[in-house]
XYZ file of C-alpha atoms in Angstrom:
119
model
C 12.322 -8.436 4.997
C 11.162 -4.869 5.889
C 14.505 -3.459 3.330
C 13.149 -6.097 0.315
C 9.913 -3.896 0.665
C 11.004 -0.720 1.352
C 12.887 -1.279 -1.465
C 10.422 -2.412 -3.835
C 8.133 0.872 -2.621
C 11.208 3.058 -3.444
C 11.620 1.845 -6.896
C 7.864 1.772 -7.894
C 6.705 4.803 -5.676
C 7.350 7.285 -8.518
C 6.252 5.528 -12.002
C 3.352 3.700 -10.617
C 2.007 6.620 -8.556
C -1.664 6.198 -9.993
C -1.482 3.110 -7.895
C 0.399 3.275 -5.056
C -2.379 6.797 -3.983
C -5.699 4.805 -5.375
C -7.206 2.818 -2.522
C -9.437 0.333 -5.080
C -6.350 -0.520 -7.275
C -3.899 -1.251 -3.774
C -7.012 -3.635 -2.770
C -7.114 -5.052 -6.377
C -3.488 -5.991 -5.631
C -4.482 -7.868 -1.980
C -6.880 -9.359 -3.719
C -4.865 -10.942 -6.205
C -2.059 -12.287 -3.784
C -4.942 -13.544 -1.422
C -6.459 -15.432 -4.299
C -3.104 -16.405 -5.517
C -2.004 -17.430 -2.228
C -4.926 -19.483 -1.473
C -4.733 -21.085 -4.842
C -0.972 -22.615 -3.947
C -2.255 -23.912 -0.732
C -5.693 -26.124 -2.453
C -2.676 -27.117 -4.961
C -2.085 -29.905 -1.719
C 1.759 -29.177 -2.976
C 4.236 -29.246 0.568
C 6.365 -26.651 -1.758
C 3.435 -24.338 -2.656
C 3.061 -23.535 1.069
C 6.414 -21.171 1.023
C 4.944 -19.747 -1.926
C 1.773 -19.349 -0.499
C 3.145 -17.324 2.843
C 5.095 -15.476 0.534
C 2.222 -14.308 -1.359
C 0.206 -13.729 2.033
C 3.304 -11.389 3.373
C 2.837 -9.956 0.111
C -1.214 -9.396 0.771
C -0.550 -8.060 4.686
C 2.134 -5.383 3.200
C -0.565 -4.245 1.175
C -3.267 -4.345 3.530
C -1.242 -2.211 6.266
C -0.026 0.162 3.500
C -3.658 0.782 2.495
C -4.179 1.029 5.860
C -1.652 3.306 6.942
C -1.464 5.368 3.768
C -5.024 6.293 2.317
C -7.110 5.409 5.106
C -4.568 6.505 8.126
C -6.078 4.411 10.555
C -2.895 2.451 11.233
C 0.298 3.925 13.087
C 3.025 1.750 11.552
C 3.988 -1.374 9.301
C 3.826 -4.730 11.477
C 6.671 -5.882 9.814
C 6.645 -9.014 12.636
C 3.244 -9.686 11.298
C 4.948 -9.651 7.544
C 7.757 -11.395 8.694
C 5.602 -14.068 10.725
C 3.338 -14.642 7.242
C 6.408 -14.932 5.528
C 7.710 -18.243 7.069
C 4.025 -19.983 7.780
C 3.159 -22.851 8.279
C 0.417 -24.054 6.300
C -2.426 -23.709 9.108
C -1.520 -20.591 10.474
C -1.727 -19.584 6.425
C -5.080 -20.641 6.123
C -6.520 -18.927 9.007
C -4.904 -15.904 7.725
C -6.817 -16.493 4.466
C -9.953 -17.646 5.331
C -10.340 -14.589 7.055
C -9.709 -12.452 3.889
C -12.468 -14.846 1.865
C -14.939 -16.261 3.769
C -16.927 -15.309 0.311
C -14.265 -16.704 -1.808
C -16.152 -19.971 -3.997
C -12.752 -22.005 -3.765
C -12.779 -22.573 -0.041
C -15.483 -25.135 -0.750
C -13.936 -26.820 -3.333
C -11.610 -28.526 -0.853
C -13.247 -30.281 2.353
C -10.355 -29.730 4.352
C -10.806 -25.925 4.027
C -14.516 -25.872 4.666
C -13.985 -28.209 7.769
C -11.415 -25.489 9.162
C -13.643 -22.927 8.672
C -16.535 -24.107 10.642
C -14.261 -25.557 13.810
């Protein structure tokens, strides 16, 4: 997984500089696949869950990049972490998500999710 990303970075790194160096647009970006991601799992669609971890891998790469990059308060990319998000199941997904919008209006629209978040 780490040489899809490393990949994309390479390819992008040069014509979307603005971007890749501006710590509000990289968050824009986790905050789209976060809201995407969470979107595909309220769906209740078994095949949206792939989908969703993908998107979710997509939001940690971003995160630790952020991280890592602008802020330097991260050594390294946990690509296990990526790699783990990546092929999630559906609850380990939501935990991961709740966590990123606990002040996100669509976690009450489904039960299920507001149940998991106050266990």
């Amino acid at each position: 997984i780490s040489d899809c990303f490393q990949a994309s970075i390479f390819a992008t790194r040069k014509s979307h500089a603005e971007v890749w160096k501006d710590a509000a647009k990289m968050e824009w970006i986790v905050s789209a696949f976060v809201a995407n991601a969470t979107q595909l799992l309220l769906s209740g669609n078994i095949a949206d869950v792939a989908a969703a971890g993908v998107r979710t891998s997509f939001a940690s790469f971003f995160e630790q990049w952020i991280a890592l990059k602008l802020y330097h308060n991260q050594y390294a990319i946990d690509w296990q972490l990526i790699h783990d998000l990546f092929y999630a199941d559906e609850q380990t997904l939501r935990g991961y998500l709740i966590e990123r919008c606990t002040s996100c209006p669509c976690l009450g629209v489904d039960l299920s999710w507001k149940q998991y978040c106050h266990q």
